[in-house]
């Protein structure tokens, strides 16, 4: 039922930009710790999206204290959808001000994610840079794992 409601409330056009590939270290979205995703450009689109861990692990980032603290003891899947989130907003920190969170990179646009929900099992998928449209089959596989999701 939730799957049909999500699909019917989200026309096929809205799915055209409803997934984001993040570096695999950011599969820590699964831990609910990271609510900002850094991007080089602003995103005007809002709504639900799939969180996809990229193919490569950014090894140097694993030495950043707040990243290391958050992922300690966790599996870091790559090349898979690891969760869903609502893209609630997008902003850039004003020059000379402190970052909005420890995850925010200076000068980047910050996608504000809310209602982050991890998938019990990663769903293998090929992502791409920038927003991308998931297949219906991929959306079905993700929603099967989140039967209570009410977007």
PDB file of N, CA and C in Angstrom, residues 3 7 20 26 43 49 53 55-56 62 92 94 97 111 117 120 126 136 139 144 146 148:
ATOM      1  N   UNK A   3       3.912   1.580  -0.971  1.00  0.00           N
ATOM      2  CA  UNK A   3       4.623   1.643  -2.238  1.00  0.00           C
ATOM      3  C   UNK A   3       3.738   2.281  -3.302  1.00  0.00           C
ATOM      4  N   UNK A   7       4.291   5.897  -5.136  1.00  0.00           N
ATOM      5  CA  UNK A   7       4.386   6.011  -6.578  1.00  0.00           C
ATOM      6  C   UNK A   7       3.279   6.910  -7.126  1.00  0.00           C
ATOM      7  N   UNK A  20      20.464  10.122  -5.151  1.00  0.00           N
ATOM      8  CA  UNK A  20      21.751  10.795  -5.037  1.00  0.00           C
ATOM      9  C   UNK A  20      22.811   9.767  -4.697  1.00  0.00           C
ATOM     10  N   UNK A  26      29.739   7.785   3.155  1.00  0.00           N
ATOM     11  CA  UNK A  26      28.526   8.443   3.627  1.00  0.00           C
ATOM     12  C   UNK A  26      27.366   7.479   3.744  1.00  0.00           C
ATOM     13  N   UNK A  43      20.322  22.324  -5.441  1.00  0.00           N
ATOM     14  CA  UNK A  43      19.230  21.498  -5.976  1.00  0.00           C
ATOM     15  C   UNK A  43      17.932  22.185  -5.600  1.00  0.00           C
ATOM     16  N   UNK A  49      14.128  10.782  -1.758  1.00  0.00           N
ATOM     17  CA  UNK A  49      15.164  10.278  -2.650  1.00  0.00           C
ATOM     18  C   UNK A  49      15.801   9.030  -2.075  1.00  0.00           C
ATOM     19  N   UNK A  53      25.250   4.502  -2.058  1.00  0.00           N
ATOM     20  CA  UNK A  53      26.681   4.526  -1.736  1.00  0.00           C
ATOM     21  C   UNK A  53      27.452   4.257  -3.024  1.00  0.00           C
ATOM     22  N   UNK A  55      30.697   3.532  -5.727  1.00  0.00           N
ATOM     23  CA  UNK A  55      31.517   2.334  -5.936  1.00  0.00           C
ATOM     24  C   UNK A  55      32.817   2.347  -5.136  1.00  0.00           C
ATOM     25  N   UNK A  56      33.339   3.529  -4.859  1.00  0.00           N
ATOM     26  CA  UNK A  56      34.651   3.645  -4.216  1.00  0.00           C
ATOM     27  C   UNK A  56      34.531   4.110  -2.777  1.00  0.00           C
ATOM     28  N   UNK A  62      38.200   8.378   5.976  1.00  0.00           N
ATOM     29  CA  UNK A  62      38.027   7.476   7.107  1.00  0.00           C
ATOM     30  C   UNK A  62      38.885   7.888   8.299  1.00  0.00           C
ATOM     31  N   UNK A  92      23.634  27.277   1.378  1.00  0.00           N
ATOM     32  CA  UNK A  92      25.082  27.453   1.408  1.00  0.00           C
ATOM     33  C   UNK A  92      25.382  28.323   2.620  1.00  0.00           C
ATOM     34  N   UNK A  94      26.880  31.208   4.718  1.00  0.00           N
ATOM     35  CA  UNK A  94      27.428  32.517   4.340  1.00  0.00           C
ATOM     36  C   UNK A  94      28.944  32.552   4.567  1.00  0.00           C
ATOM     37  N   UNK A  97      31.163  32.429   8.096  1.00  0.00           N
ATOM     38  CA  UNK A  97      30.412  31.876   9.225  1.00  0.00           C
ATOM     39  C   UNK A  97      30.832  30.431   9.447  1.00  0.00           C
ATOM     40  N   UNK A 111      22.723  19.864   0.894  1.00  0.00           N
ATOM     41  CA  UNK A 111      21.405  19.260   0.792  1.00  0.00           C
ATOM     42  C   UNK A 111      20.985  18.890   2.207  1.00  0.00           C
ATOM     43  N   UNK A 117      16.052   6.989   6.586  1.00  0.00           N
ATOM     44  CA  UNK A 117      15.737   5.623   6.997  1.00  0.00           C
ATOM     45  C   UNK A 117      16.686   4.665   6.285  1.00  0.00           C
ATOM     46  N   UNK A 120      17.388  -2.377   5.679  1.00  0.00           N
ATOM     47  CA  UNK A 120      17.988  -3.511   6.388  1.00  0.00           C
ATOM     48  C   UNK A 120      19.090  -4.172   5.561  1.00  0.00           C
ATOM     49  N   UNK A 126      23.498   0.677  -9.767  1.00  0.00           N
ATOM     50  CA  UNK A 126      24.499   1.521 -10.405  1.00  0.00           C
ATOM     51  C   UNK A 126      24.018   2.965 -10.300  1.00  0.00           C
ATOM     52  N   UNK A 136      11.906   1.584 -11.869  1.00  0.00           N
ATOM     53  CA  UNK A 136      10.761   1.163 -11.054  1.00  0.00           C
ATOM     54  C   UNK A 136      11.112  -0.069 -10.232  1.00  0.00           C
ATOM     55  N   UNK A 139      13.090   0.947  -7.175  1.00  0.00           N
ATOM     56  CA  UNK A 139      12.196   1.556  -6.184  1.00  0.00           C
ATOM     57  C   UNK A 139      11.395   0.464  -5.476  1.00  0.00           C
ATOM     58  N   UNK A 144      10.059  -2.518  -0.631  1.00  0.00           N
ATOM     59  CA  UNK A 144       9.737  -3.801  -0.002  1.00  0.00           C
ATOM     60  C   UNK A 144      10.383  -3.908   1.369  1.00  0.00           C
ATOM     61  N   UNK A 146      10.849  -1.351   3.383  1.00  0.00           N
ATOM     62  CA  UNK A 146      10.335  -0.301   4.251  1.00  0.00           C
ATOM     63  C   UNK A 146       8.809  -0.271   4.194  1.00  0.00           C
ATOM     64  N   UNK A 148       6.492   0.220   6.246  1.00  0.00           N
ATOM     65  CA  UNK A 148       5.788   1.258   7.010  1.00  0.00           C
ATOM     66  C   UNK A 148       6.051   2.662   6.518  1.00  0.00           C
TER      67      UNK A 148
END
